[in-house]
XYZ file of C-alpha atoms in Angstrom:
197
model
C -13.115 -13.197 11.634
C -9.638 -13.145 13.376
C -10.902 -12.991 16.807
C -13.391 -15.956 16.236
C -10.108 -17.980 15.364
C -8.350 -16.484 18.089
C -6.009 -15.202 15.529
C -4.603 -11.825 16.515
C -0.664 -12.140 14.678
C -1.893 -9.955 11.680
C -1.700 -6.673 9.869
C -4.051 -6.093 7.338
C -3.165 -3.954 4.095
C -6.076 -2.849 1.787
C -4.530 -1.220 -1.556
C -6.135 0.415 -4.258
C -4.465 2.660 -7.204
C -7.804 4.862 -6.828
C -7.066 7.040 -3.953
C -10.470 7.819 -2.783
C -10.904 4.370 -2.585
C -7.838 3.249 -0.782
C -8.827 6.046 1.602
C -12.594 4.694 2.289
C -11.719 1.045 2.521
C -9.223 1.907 5.310
C -11.378 4.332 7.244
C -14.031 1.273 6.964
C -11.744 -1.445 8.510
C -10.613 1.046 10.965
C -13.915 1.312 12.291
C -14.531 -2.432 12.222
C -11.079 -3.702 14.034
C -8.248 -2.655 15.764
C -5.750 -4.643 13.408
C -2.503 -2.602 12.660
C -3.192 -1.199 9.324
C -0.543 -0.932 6.355
C -1.427 1.857 4.061
C -0.564 2.075 0.003
C -1.539 3.411 -2.841
C -0.914 0.059 -5.093
C 0.639 0.652 -8.584
C 1.119 4.332 -7.872
C 2.831 4.997 -10.940
C 6.002 7.330 -11.639
C 7.796 9.179 -8.985
C 6.299 12.415 -9.075
C 2.969 11.303 -10.011
C 3.094 8.496 -7.670
C 4.082 10.510 -4.640
C 1.477 13.034 -4.958
C -0.847 10.149 -4.882
C 0.611 8.588 -1.955
C 0.906 11.834 -0.363
C -2.946 12.547 -0.402
C -3.863 9.113 0.749
C -1.607 8.684 3.270
C -2.150 12.454 4.676
C -5.972 11.810 4.910
C -5.668 8.701 6.158
C -2.637 9.557 8.942
C -4.043 12.618 9.863
C -6.994 10.917 11.232
C -4.635 8.290 13.148
C -5.391 5.235 10.386
C -2.643 3.788 9.665
C 0.635 2.178 11.107
C 3.160 1.740 8.244
C 3.478 2.780 4.870
C 4.946 2.070 1.696
C 4.874 4.071 -1.430
C 4.628 2.016 -4.683
C 6.351 3.864 -7.346
C 7.899 2.930 -11.023
C 11.260 3.965 -9.384
C 14.229 2.847 -7.310
C 13.233 1.452 -3.949
C 15.127 4.304 -2.443
C 12.931 7.021 -3.963
C 9.903 5.130 -2.174
C 11.998 5.364 0.894
C 12.656 9.025 0.540
C 9.028 10.109 -0.377
C 7.426 8.143 2.645
C 9.658 9.864 4.680
C 8.985 13.420 3.491
C 5.221 12.710 3.699
C 5.592 11.540 7.547
C 7.990 14.660 8.109
C 5.191 16.791 6.508
C 2.812 15.623 9.204
C 5.416 15.803 12.040
C 5.455 12.032 12.564
C 9.056 11.617 11.588
C 11.508 13.945 13.035
C 14.790 12.509 12.381
C 15.815 14.642 9.502
C 16.008 18.343 9.097
C 12.929 19.909 7.439
C 13.786 22.254 4.596
C 11.365 24.474 3.280
C 11.906 27.463 0.402
C 9.598 29.641 -1.342
C 7.916 29.908 -4.679
C 9.555 31.180 -7.662
C 7.723 34.667 -8.120
C 8.700 38.150 -9.329
C 10.179 39.242 -6.216
C 13.115 36.844 -6.336
C 16.348 38.324 -6.648
C 18.451 35.755 -6.234
C 19.371 32.396 -8.303
C 16.672 30.238 -5.655
C 16.443 26.894 -7.535
C 19.763 25.903 -7.754
C 20.686 27.609 -4.233
C 17.658 25.299 -2.364
C 19.106 22.263 -4.161
C 22.839 23.099 -2.934
C 21.552 23.373 0.658
C 19.624 20.252 0.517
C 22.952 18.667 -0.650
C 24.831 20.588 1.919
C 22.571 19.185 4.868
C 23.127 15.849 3.337
C 26.901 16.009 3.082
C 27.452 17.096 6.609
C 25.272 14.460 7.765
C 22.798 16.677 10.320
C 20.268 13.727 10.933
C 18.076 16.191 13.517
C 14.717 17.785 13.796
C 15.797 21.363 12.537
C 13.866 23.465 10.194
C 15.820 25.022 7.356
C 14.485 27.877 5.157
C 15.686 29.101 1.802
C 13.705 32.210 0.814
C 14.606 34.232 -2.180
C 13.163 37.785 -1.238
C 13.129 39.672 2.176
C 9.042 39.767 1.985
C 8.632 35.981 2.535
C 12.087 35.531 4.442
C 11.217 37.789 7.488
C 8.229 35.562 8.581
C 9.767 31.834 7.732
C 13.148 32.993 9.112
C 11.252 33.520 12.571
C 10.220 29.824 12.420
C 13.079 28.761 11.183
C 16.526 27.388 13.048
C 18.468 28.215 10.014
C 17.391 30.665 7.454
C 18.949 32.535 3.943
C 17.057 35.382 2.826
C 17.794 36.412 -0.659
C 18.289 40.129 -1.765
C 19.524 42.084 -4.370
C 22.481 39.534 -5.701
C 23.301 39.527 -2.073
C 21.076 37.862 1.260
C 21.296 37.572 5.268
C 21.373 34.594 7.061
C 19.315 33.928 10.428
C 19.873 31.743 13.327
C 16.911 31.111 15.334
C 14.992 33.911 14.020
C 17.341 36.376 14.477
C 19.532 38.037 12.109
C 23.047 36.036 12.305
C 24.925 38.054 9.431
C 23.623 40.489 6.496
C 24.365 41.811 3.304
C 26.436 38.956 2.299
C 27.178 38.765 -1.658
C 25.256 35.854 -3.317
C 28.473 34.121 -4.098
C 29.600 33.823 -0.507
C 26.024 32.964 0.828
C 26.352 29.350 0.659
C 29.421 29.123 2.111
C 28.669 31.514 4.807
C 25.383 29.608 5.700
C 27.290 26.317 5.834
C 29.778 27.765 8.469
C 26.707 28.729 10.609
C 25.106 25.112 9.902
C 28.474 23.478 11.358
C 28.759 25.739 13.867
C 25.225 25.762 15.441
C 23.741 22.535 14.310
C 25.749 20.187 16.895
C 24.192 22.771 19.565
C 20.584 21.922 18.814
C 18.904 19.045 20.440
């Protein structure tokens, strides 16, 4: 249609509130033309539900190489939409200007107060203004921590009211009391993060 009218300055957006419909529509249009595609699950819903719907839809398409821009359409503040988009893109390694923070589920092996610790690490990274492609791991026990620490630039491994911190997969400091763990972790990040590209 556009080619026959010599019109190429266009971005196409085929949206639906139904994730399978949105995926199928964008797969079909991608087969038929080379125009840039703007992806969106329209009226996706509240922040939690809408972010998940968007992540599923965008993830399928972006992994197939379909899509040029995205927007999460959430019943929330616009800033929350941006944060959701960044996290979706980060999960596919399509946005690498901010740290990737990973943490374990709260299973029976956890020996430290993990949930508040993860939130504090996120806030700490934000407050320090770190805008680098680094991986930060927060693990509540040594079982999960050893494997994750090897893949992380910075890692915390919880233990019985104490923990270890790791840098580039190697033990940096061990047997730190839980009350001092975040303080020591922050010192490590302040010292080493500027050295990472």
